[in-house]
Structure formats: structure tokens, C-alpha cells
Short mmCIF file of C-alpha atoms and ligand atoms in Angstrom, two decimals:
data_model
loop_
_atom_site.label_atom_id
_atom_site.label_comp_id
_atom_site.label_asym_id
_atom_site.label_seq_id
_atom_site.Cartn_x
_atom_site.Cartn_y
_atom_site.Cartn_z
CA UNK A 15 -14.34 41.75 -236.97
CA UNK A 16 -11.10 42.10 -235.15
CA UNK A 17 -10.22 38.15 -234.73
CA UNK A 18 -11.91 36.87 -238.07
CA UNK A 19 -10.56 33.04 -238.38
CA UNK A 20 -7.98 33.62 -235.67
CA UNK A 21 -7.10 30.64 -233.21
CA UNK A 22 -7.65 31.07 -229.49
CA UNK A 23 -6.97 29.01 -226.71
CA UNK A 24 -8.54 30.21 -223.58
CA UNK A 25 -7.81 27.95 -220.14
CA UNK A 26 -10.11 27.18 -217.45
CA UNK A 27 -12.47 29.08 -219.93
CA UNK A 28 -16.05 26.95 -218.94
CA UNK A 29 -17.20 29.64 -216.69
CA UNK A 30 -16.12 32.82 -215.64
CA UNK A 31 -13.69 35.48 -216.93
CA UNK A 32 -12.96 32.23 -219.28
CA UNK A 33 -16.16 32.00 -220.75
CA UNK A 34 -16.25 35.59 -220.74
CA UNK A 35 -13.53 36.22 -222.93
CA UNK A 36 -14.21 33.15 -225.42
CA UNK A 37 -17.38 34.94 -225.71
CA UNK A 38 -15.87 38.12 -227.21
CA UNK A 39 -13.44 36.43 -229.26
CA UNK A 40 -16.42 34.30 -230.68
CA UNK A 41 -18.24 37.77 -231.27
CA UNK A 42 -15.58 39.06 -233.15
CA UNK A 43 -15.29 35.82 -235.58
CA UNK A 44 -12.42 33.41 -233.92
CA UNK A 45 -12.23 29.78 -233.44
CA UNK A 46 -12.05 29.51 -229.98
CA UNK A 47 -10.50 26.21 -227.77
CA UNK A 48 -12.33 26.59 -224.56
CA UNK A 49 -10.08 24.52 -222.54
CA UNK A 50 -10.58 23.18 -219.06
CA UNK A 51 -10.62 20.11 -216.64
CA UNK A 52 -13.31 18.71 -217.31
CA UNK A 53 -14.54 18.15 -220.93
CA UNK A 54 -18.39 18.24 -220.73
CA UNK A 55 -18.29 21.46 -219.15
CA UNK A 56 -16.25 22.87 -221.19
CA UNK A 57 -18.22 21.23 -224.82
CA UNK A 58 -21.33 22.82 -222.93
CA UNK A 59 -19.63 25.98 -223.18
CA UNK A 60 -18.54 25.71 -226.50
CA UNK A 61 -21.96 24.85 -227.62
CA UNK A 62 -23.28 28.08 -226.31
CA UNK A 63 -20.89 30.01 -227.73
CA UNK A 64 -21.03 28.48 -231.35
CA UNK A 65 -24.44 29.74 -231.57
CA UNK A 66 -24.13 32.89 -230.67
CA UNK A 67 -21.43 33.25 -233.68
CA UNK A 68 -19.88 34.50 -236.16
CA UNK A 69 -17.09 32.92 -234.55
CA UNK A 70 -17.35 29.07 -233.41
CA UNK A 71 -15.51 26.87 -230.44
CA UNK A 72 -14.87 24.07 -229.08
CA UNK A 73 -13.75 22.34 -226.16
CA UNK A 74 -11.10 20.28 -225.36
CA UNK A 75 -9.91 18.75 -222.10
CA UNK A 76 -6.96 20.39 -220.24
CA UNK A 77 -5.56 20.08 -216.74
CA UNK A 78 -3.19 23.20 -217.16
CA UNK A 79 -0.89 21.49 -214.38
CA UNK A 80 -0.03 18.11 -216.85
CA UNK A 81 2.72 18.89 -219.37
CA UNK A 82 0.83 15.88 -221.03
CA UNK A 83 -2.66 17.29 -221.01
CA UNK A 84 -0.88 20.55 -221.85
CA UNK A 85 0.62 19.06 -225.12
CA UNK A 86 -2.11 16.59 -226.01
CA UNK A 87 -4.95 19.66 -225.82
CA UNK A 88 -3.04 22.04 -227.71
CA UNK A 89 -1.92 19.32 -230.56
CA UNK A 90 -5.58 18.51 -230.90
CA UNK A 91 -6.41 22.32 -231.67
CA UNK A 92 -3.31 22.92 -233.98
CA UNK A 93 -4.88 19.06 -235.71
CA UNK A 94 -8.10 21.06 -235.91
CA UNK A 95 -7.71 25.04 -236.97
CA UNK A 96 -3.73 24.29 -238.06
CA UNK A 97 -2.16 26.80 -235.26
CA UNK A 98 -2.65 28.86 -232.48
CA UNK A 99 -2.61 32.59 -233.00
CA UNK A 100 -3.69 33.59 -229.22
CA UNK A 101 -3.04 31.86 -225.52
CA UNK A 102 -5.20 33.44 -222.94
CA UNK A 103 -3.99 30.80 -219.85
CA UNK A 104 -6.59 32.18 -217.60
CA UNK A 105 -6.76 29.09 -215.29
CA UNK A 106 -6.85 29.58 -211.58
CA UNK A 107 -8.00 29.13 -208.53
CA UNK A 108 -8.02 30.79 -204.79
CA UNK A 109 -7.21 29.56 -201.61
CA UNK A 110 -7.48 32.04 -198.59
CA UNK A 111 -5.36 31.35 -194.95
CA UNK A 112 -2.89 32.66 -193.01
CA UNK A 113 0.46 32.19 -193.45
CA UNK A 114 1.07 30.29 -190.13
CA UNK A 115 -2.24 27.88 -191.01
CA UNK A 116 -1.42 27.62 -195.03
CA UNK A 117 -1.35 24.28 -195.62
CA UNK A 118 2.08 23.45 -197.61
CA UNK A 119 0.06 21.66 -200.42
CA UNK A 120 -2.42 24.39 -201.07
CA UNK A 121 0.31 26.35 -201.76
CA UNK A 122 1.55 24.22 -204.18
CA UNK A 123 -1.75 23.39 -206.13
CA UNK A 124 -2.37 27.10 -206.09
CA UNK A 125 1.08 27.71 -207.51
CA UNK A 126 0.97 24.81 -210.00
CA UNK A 127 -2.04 26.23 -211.29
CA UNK A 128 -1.43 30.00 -212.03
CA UNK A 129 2.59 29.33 -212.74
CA UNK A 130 3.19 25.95 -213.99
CA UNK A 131 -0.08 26.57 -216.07
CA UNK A 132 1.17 29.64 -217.34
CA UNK A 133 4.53 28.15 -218.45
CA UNK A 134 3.04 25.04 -219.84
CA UNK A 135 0.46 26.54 -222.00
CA UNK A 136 2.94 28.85 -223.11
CA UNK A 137 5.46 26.21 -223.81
CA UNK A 138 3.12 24.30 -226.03
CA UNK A 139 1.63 27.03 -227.92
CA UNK A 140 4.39 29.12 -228.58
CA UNK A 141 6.27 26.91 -231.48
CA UNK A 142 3.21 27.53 -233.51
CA UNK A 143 3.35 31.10 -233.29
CA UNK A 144 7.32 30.98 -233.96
CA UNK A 145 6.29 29.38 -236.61
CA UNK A 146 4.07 31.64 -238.46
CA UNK A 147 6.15 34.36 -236.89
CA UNK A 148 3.09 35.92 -235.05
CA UNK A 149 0.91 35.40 -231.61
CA UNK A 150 -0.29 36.96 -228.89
CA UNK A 151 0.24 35.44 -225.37
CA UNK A 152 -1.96 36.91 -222.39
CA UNK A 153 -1.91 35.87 -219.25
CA UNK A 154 -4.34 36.09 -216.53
CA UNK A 155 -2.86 38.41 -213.49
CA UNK A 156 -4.65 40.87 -210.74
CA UNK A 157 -4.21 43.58 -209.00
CA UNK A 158 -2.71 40.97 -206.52
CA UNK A 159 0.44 41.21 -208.99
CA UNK A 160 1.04 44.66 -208.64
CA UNK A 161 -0.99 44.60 -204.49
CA UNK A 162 -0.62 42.12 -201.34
CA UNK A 163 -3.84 40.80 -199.14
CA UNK A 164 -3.44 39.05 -195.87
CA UNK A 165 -4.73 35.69 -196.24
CA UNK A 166 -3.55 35.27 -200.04
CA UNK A 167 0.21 34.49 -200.01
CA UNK A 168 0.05 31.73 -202.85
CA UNK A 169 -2.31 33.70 -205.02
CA UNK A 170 -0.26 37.18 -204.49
CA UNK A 171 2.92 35.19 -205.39
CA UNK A 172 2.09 33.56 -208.04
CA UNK A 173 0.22 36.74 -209.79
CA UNK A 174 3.54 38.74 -209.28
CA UNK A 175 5.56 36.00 -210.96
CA UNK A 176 3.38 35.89 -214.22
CA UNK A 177 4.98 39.66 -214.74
CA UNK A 178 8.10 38.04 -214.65
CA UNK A 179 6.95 35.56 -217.14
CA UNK A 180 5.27 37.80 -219.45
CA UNK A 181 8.35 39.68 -219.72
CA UNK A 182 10.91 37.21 -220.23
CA UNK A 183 8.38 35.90 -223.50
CA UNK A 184 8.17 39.50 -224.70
CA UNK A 185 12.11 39.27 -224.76
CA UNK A 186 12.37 35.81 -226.64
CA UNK A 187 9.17 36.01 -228.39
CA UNK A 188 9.89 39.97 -230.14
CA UNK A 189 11.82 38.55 -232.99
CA UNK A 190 9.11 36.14 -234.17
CA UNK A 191 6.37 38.67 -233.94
CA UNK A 192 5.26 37.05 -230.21
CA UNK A 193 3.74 39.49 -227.97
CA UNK A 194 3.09 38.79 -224.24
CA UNK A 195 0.78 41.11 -222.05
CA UNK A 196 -0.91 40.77 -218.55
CA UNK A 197 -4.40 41.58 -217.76
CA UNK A 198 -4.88 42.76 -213.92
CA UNK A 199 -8.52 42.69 -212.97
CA UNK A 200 -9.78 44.12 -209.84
CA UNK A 201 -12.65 41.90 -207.73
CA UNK A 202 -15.03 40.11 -210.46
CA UNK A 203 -17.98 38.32 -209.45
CA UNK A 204 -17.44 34.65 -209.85
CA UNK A 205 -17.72 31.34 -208.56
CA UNK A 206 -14.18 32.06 -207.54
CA UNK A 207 -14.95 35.20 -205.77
CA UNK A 208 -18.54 34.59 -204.42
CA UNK A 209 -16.46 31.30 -202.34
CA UNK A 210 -14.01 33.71 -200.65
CA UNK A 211 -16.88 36.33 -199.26
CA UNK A 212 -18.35 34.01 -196.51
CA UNK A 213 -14.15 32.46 -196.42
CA UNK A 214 -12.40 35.36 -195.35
CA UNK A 215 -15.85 37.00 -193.02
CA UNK A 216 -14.28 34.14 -190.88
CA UNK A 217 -10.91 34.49 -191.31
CA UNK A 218 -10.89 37.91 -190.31
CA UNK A 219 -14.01 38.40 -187.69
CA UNK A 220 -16.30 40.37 -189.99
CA UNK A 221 -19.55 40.67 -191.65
CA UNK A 222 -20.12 39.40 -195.15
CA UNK A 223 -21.12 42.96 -196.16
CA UNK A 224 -17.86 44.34 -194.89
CA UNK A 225 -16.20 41.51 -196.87
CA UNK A 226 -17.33 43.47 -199.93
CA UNK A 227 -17.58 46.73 -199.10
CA UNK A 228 -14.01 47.16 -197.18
CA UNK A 229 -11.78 44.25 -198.59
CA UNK A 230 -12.75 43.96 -201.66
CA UNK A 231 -14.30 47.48 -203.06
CA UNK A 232 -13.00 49.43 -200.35
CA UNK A 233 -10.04 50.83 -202.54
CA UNK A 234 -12.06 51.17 -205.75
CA UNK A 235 -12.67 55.35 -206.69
CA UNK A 236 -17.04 54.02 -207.21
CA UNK A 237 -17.44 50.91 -204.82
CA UNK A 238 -18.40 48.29 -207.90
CA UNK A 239 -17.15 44.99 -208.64
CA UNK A 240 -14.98 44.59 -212.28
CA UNK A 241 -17.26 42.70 -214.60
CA UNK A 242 -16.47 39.69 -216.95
CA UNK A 243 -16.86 41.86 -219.93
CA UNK A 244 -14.73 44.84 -218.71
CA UNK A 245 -11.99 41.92 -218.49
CA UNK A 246 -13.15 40.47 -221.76
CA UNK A 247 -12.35 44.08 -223.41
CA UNK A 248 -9.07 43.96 -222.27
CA UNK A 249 -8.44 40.88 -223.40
CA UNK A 250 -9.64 41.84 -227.33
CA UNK A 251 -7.37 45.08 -227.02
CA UNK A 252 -4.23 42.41 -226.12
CA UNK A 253 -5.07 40.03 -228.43
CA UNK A 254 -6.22 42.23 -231.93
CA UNK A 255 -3.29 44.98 -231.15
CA UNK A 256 -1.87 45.06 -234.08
CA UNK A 257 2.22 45.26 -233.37
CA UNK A 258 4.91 44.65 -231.12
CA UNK A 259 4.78 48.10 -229.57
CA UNK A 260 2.37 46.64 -227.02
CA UNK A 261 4.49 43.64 -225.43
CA UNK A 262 5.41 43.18 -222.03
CA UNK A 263 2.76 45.05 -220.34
CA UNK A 264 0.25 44.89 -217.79
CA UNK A 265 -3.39 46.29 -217.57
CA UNK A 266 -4.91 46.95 -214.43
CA UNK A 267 -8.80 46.94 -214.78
CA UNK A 268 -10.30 47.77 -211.37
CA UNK A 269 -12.06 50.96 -211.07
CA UNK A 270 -9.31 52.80 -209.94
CA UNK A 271 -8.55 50.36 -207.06
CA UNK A 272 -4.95 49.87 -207.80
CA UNK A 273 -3.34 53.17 -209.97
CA UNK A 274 -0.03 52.49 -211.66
P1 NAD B 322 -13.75 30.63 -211.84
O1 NAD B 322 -13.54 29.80 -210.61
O2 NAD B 322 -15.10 31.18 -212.12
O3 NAD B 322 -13.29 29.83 -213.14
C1 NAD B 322 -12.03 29.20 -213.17
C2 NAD B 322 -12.04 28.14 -214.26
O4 NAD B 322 -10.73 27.53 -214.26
C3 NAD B 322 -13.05 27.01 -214.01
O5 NAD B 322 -13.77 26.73 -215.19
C4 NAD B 322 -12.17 25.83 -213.59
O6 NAD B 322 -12.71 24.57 -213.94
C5 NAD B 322 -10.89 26.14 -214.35
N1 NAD B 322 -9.73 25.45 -213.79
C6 NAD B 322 -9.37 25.38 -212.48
N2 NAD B 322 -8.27 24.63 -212.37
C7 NAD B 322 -7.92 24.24 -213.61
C8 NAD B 322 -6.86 23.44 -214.12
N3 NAD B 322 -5.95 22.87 -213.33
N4 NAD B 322 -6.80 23.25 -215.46
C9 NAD B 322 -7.74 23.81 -216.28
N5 NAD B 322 -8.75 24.56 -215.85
C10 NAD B 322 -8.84 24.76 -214.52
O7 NAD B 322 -12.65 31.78 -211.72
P2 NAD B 322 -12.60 33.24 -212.40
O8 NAD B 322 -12.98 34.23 -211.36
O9 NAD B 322 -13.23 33.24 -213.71
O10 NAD B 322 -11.01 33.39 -212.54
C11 NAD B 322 -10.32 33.21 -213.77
C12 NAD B 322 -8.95 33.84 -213.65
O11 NAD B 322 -9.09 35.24 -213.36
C13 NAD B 322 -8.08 33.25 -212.55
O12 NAD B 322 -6.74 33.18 -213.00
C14 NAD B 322 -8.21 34.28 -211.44
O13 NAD B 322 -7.09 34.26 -210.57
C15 NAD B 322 -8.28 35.56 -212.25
N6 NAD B 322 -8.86 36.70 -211.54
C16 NAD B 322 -10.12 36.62 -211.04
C17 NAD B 322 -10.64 37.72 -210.37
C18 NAD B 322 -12.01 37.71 -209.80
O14 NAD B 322 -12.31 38.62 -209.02
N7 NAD B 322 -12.87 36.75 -210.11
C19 NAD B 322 -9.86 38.88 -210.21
C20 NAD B 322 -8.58 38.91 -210.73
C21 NAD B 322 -8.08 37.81 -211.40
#
């Protein structure tokens, strides 16, 4: 087992790439935090997880925007397991417009999420790593942080900026044994996804079918959607790598739509 006993806190992990990747850790024997808003989702969660084993979770309420929250969720793991040995802050949401018709506080909810989320969760955690001089941060890009959309300047801004982020912990965190790393999925079919297919038909004047098969596959090399567990795999490799020689990267996972 390549996470026997380790600590994991996954954000907005309930559903979705989230849930995905808690289930993987769980397979390969950590204690997992599934952390999101709302707390019976994410015990539901948990519950399912714990019985699939070896590994076990639980979940704890965390609005990744409340430096509060932030804290209070990530004490109440370290009062539970004693430390955190992995941050996926995976948290996010979409909202699709154009720039002229974006409203001003979408942007900013969509920005609090993905960045303040990201800094927050990594603020909190990161002392506990220091401390046992070893961790493994990973946050949650997309090929929107290495590719621009139309209709997606929050979310393509704030996924660029968490390489930025990732960096600057790879820098601080090398001489306490903290990694940092960026996974960069391609389209995944979620709630989050599934909501934008019918969205941006209207935005742009087309078909739900050319939706998928222009905007969002269109670039791929076999015309097929990332899955949760492709993501999930990436995640394990990030998280069980054993050294610092993998720090400050990012992994695009897409079928070939975006090549570095
Ligand atoms: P999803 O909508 O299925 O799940 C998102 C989860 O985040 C939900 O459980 C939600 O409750 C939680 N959440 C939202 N706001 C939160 C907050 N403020 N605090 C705590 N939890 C919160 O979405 P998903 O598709 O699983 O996306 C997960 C991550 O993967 C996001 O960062 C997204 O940008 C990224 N991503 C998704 C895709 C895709 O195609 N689905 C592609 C690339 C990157």
C-alpha cells in the first residue's frame, strides 16, 4: 500500500474528482479528511469510503474561502490522526460569461474559491508538515492553467495562478521535505462539467453535441472525456513520490488535448 496510515486532506472532496481521489487514497490504506461545505455530504462520503477500506475517512466541514473554517477543519484532523501528511485543495467551482457580461462578484467567488482556497488550506496544513519535516501539497489545476477559453476568464486566471503558488511552496517548503505539484486535468464528467454543456450551447449559439465534441474534446488526440480515476492516478503518483526531485511541477492529464 503506497499511503498506509498517511493523513490526507482532500477539499470539496463529497463528489467528484474529490471523492475520486479520497477513494484511491482510501484503497491504498490512508486516513482520509474528506472536507467540504456541507458536513452531511461530506460524512456520507466518508461512510462509503470507510467501507470500501483498508484505508478509513472522515468528514469534516470546510468552506475553503473562511480562514476560520480553514483552521478549525484542519485542527480537528491534526486532533484526530496527529498531522497532515498530504493537502489535495481540490475545491472549485465554474462560472461561464463573457467578459463584458461577467458579473464582478462571480469573479470574485470563483477566485476566492480556487486561490484563496488554495492559500488557506495550504497555510493551515503546512506547519504540520514543517513539523515532521515531510508533506506533499497538490493542488487542483487544468489545462485552463497552461490554455485560455472564451467565456472562462475567472476560472483560466485563477488555474494559472495556482502554478505560481505551487512554485513559490516548492521554494519554501524544499528544506522541510514539502513538495508541491499541480495536477492539470482535461474535461471530466462532473456535476461541474455536465452544468456548463447546456451553459455555454447558449453562450455561444450551438448544439449541445457540439458543446462536447468541438469545445470540449475537440483538441483531445481520441475524442474522450478524462475520467475521475485517470485524475485520481495522478494524484497517488504526487502524493506517494517518494523525494523532492518531483516538486514544483505540473501534470497535464487530457488525452493529448493540451501537450507541454
Ligand atoms: P464538482 O462540482 O463535482 O465538485 C466540487 C466539490 O467542491 C463539491 O463537492 C462542492 O461542494 C465543493 N466545494 C465547492 N465550493 C466549496 C467551498 N467553498 N469549500 C469547500 N468545498 C467546496 O467539481 P469537480 O469537477 O469534481 O471539480 C473538482 C476540481 O477539479 C475543481 O477545482 C475543478 O476546477 C477541477 N477540474 C475539473 C475538471 C472537470 O472537467 N470536471 C477539469 C479540470 C479541473
Amino acid at each position: 500500500m503506497k499511503l498506509k496510515d498517511k493523513v490526507c486532506i482532500v477539499t470539496g472532496a463529497a463528489r467528484g474528482i474529490g471523492e475520486g481521489i479520497a477513494r484511491r487514497f482510501v484503497a491504498e490504506g490512508a486516513r482520509v479528511a474528506i472536507a467540504d461545505l456541507d458536513l452531511g455530504a461530506a460524512s456520507e462520503t466518508a461512510k462509503r469510503l470507510t467501507a470500501t477500506g483498508p484505508g478509513s475517512a472522515f468528514g469534516v466541514a470546510m468552506n475553503v474561502t473562511d480562514e476560520d473554517a480553514v483552521n478549525a477543519g484542519v485542527a480537528a484532523v491534526v486532533a484526530k490522526w496527529g498531522g497532515v501528511d498530504v493537502l489535495v485543495s481540490n475545491a472549485g467551482i465554474q462560472i461561464v460569461d463573457k467578459i463584458e457580461d461577467y458579473a464582478f462578484k462571480d469573479w470574485k467567488k470563483l477566485l476566492a474559491i480556487h486561490l484563496d482556497g488554495a492559500f488557506l488550506t495550504t497555510k493551515a496544513c503546512i506547519p504540520h508538515m514543517y513539523r515532521q519535516k515531510s508533506g506533499s501539497v497538490i493542488l487542483m489545476g487544468s489545462v485552463h492553467s497552461k490554455e485560455a477559453s472564451p467565456l472562462k476568464s475567472a476560472y483560466v486566471t485563477a488555474k494559472h495562478g495556482l502554478l505560481g503558488l505551487a512554485r513559490v511552496i516548492s521554494k519554501e517548503g524544499a528544506e522541510h521535505g514539502v513538495r508541491a505539484n499541480v495536477i492539470c486535468p482535461g474535461f471530466v464528467k462532473t456535476p461541474l462539467v455536465e452544468k456548463q454543456i447546456p451553459e455555454q450551447a447558449k453562450e455561444l449559439g450551438i448544439s449541445e453535441d457540439e458543446v462536447v465534441d468541438r469545445i470540449m474534446l475537440g483538441e483531445t488526440v481520441d475524442k474522450e472525456f478524462t475520467t475521475i480515476e485517470d485524475v485520481a492516478e495522478v494524484a497517488l503518483l504526487f502524493a506517494a513520490f517518494p523525494t523532492n526531485a518531483l516538486t514544483g511541477q505540473s501534470l497535464v492529464v487530457s488525452h493529448g488535448w493540451h501537450m507541454d
